mmCIF file of C-alpha atoms in Angstrom:
data_model
loop_
_atom_site.group_PDB
_atom_site.id
_atom_site.type_symbol
_atom_site.label_atom_id
_atom_site.label_comp_id
_atom_site.label_asym_id
_atom_site.label_seq_id
_atom_site.Cartn_x
_atom_site.Cartn_y
_atom_site.Cartn_z
ATOM 1 C CA LYS Q 1 -11.911 -4.465 0.485
ATOM 2 C CA ALA Q 2 -9.037 -7.548 -0.190
ATOM 3 C CA SER Q 3 -8.381 -9.153 3.467
ATOM 4 C CA LEU Q 4 -4.975 -9.347 4.701
ATOM 5 C CA ASP Q 5 -4.321 -13.034 3.834
ATOM 6 C CA GLU Q 6 -5.363 -12.138 0.069
ATOM 7 C CA LEU Q 7 -3.711 -9.173 -0.031
ATOM 8 C CA VAL Q 8 -0.239 -10.952 1.097
ATOM 9 C CA ALA Q 9 -1.145 -14.163 -1.851
ATOM 10 C CA LEU Q 10 -1.482 -11.391 -4.562
ATOM 11 C CA GLY Q 11 1.424 -9.520 -3.617
ATOM 12 C CA ARG Q 12 3.138 -13.609 -3.366
ATOM 13 C CA GLN Q 13 2.088 -14.256 -7.196
ATOM 14 C CA ARG Q 14 3.037 -10.679 -8.441
ATOM 15 C CA LEU Q 15 6.497 -10.378 -6.772
ATOM 16 C CA ASP Q 16 7.319 -14.290 -7.551
ATOM 17 C CA TRP Q 17 6.978 -13.361 -10.965
ATOM 18 C CA MET Q 18 8.957 -10.436 -11.235
ATOM 19 C CA LEU Q 19 11.728 -12.049 -9.887
ATOM 20 C CA LYS Q 20 11.243 -14.425 -12.456
ATOM 21 C CA MET Q 21 12.142 -11.562 -14.926
ATOM 22 C CA GLY Q 22 14.776 -10.211 -12.948
ATOM 23 C CA VAL Q 23 13.814 -7.507 -10.654
ATOM 24 C CA THR Q 24 15.270 -6.963 -8.010
ATOM 25 C CA THR Q 25 13.223 -3.875 -6.203
ATOM 26 C CA VAL Q 26 9.620 -3.113 -6.125
ATOM 27 C CA GLU Q 27 7.748 0.388 -5.136
ATOM 28 C CA CYS Q 28 5.062 -0.106 -3.161
ATOM 29 C CA LYS Q 29 2.598 2.430 -2.574
ATOM 30 C CA SER Q 30 -0.428 2.994 -0.172
ATOM 31 C CA GLY Q 31 -2.594 6.117 -0.238
ATOM 32 C CA TYR Q 32 -5.639 3.778 -2.123
ATOM 33 C CA GLY Q 33 -7.078 3.328 0.849
ATOM 34 C CA LEU Q 34 -8.098 6.738 1.506
ATOM 35 C CA ASP Q 35 -8.585 5.287 5.662
ATOM 36 C CA LEU Q 36 -6.326 4.769 7.879
ATOM 37 C CA ASP Q 37 -7.553 0.954 8.616
ATOM 38 C CA THR Q 38 -6.512 0.158 4.990
ATOM 39 C CA GLU Q 39 -3.114 2.301 4.767
ATOM 40 C CA LEU Q 40 -2.518 -0.739 7.730
ATOM 41 C CA LYS Q 41 -3.413 -3.966 6.438
ATOM 42 C CA GLN Q 42 -1.483 -2.767 2.903
ATOM 43 C CA LEU Q 43 1.385 -1.430 5.418
ATOM 44 C CA GLU Q 44 1.387 -5.135 6.604
ATOM 45 C CA ALA Q 45 0.687 -7.134 3.693
ATOM 46 C CA VAL Q 46 4.011 -5.244 2.734
ATOM 47 C CA ARG Q 47 5.968 -5.965 5.950
ATOM 48 C CA ILE Q 48 5.180 -9.168 5.420
ATOM 49 C CA LEU Q 49 6.659 -9.774 1.786
ATOM 50 C CA GLN Q 50 9.523 -8.085 2.898
ATOM 51 C CA ARG Q 51 9.862 -10.858 5.301
ATOM 52 C CA GLU Q 52 9.557 -13.763 2.816
ATOM 53 C CA GLN Q 53 10.576 -12.536 -0.726
ATOM 54 C CA PRO Q 54 13.918 -11.373 -1.634
ATOM 55 C CA VAL Q 55 12.933 -9.086 -3.990
ATOM 56 C CA GLU Q 56 13.382 -5.498 -2.167
ATOM 57 C CA LEU Q 57 9.989 -3.926 -1.696
ATOM 58 C CA VAL Q 58 10.216 0.293 -1.193
ATOM 59 C CA SER Q 59 6.921 1.446 0.629
ATOM 60 C CA THR Q 60 6.225 5.322 -0.641
ATOM 61 C CA PHE Q 61 2.163 7.441 0.604
ATOM 62 C CA LEU Q 62 0.563 8.500 -1.817
ATOM 63 C CA GLY Q 63 -1.441 11.170 -0.610
ATOM 64 C CA ALA Q 64 -3.906 13.259 -1.028
ATOM 65 C CA HIS Q 65 -4.508 11.952 -5.095
ATOM 66 C CA ALA Q 66 -8.045 11.877 -4.313
ATOM 67 C CA TRP Q 67 -10.638 12.666 -0.922
ATOM 68 C CA PRO Q 68 -12.806 10.502 1.183
ATOM 69 C CA ASP Q 69 -16.424 11.320 0.615
ATOM 70 C CA GLU Q 70 -16.099 12.596 4.231
ATOM 71 C CA PHE Q 71 -13.838 14.745 3.612
ATOM 72 C CA LYS Q 72 -15.673 15.688 -0.002
ATOM 73 C CA ASP Q 73 -15.590 19.222 1.044
ATOM 74 C CA ASP Q 74 -13.451 19.910 3.197
ATOM 75 C CA GLN Q 75 -9.897 18.716 1.367
ATOM 76 C CA GLU Q 76 -7.718 20.952 3.914
ATOM 77 C CA GLY Q 77 -9.266 18.547 6.484
ATOM 78 C CA TYR Q 78 -7.976 15.561 4.845
ATOM 79 C CA VAL Q 79 -4.912 17.005 4.331
ATOM 80 C CA ASP Q 80 -4.526 18.239 7.496
ATOM 81 C CA PHE Q 81 -5.522 14.664 8.971
ATOM 82 C CA LEU Q 82 -3.035 13.307 6.912
ATOM 83 C CA ILE Q 83 -0.127 14.802 7.971
ATOM 84 C CA ASN Q 84 -0.740 14.784 11.708
#
């Protein structure tokens, strides 16, 4: 339920620490929000951080690892929602 600003601030802190430890590439997974608005917010946070951080950020989507409540009894429907 974090705001975009909160996601970016937290990402900044973590990436600064990782860079100090010598990390140069980080995988940024989305798919945890289980809805379109949250996915877009997560991806926007990554896009903002990509512009301001020297660490290479690679976005990956972890879809269908869990089912939103509205698709609890229609997992095929959720997969269809994800791919279409």
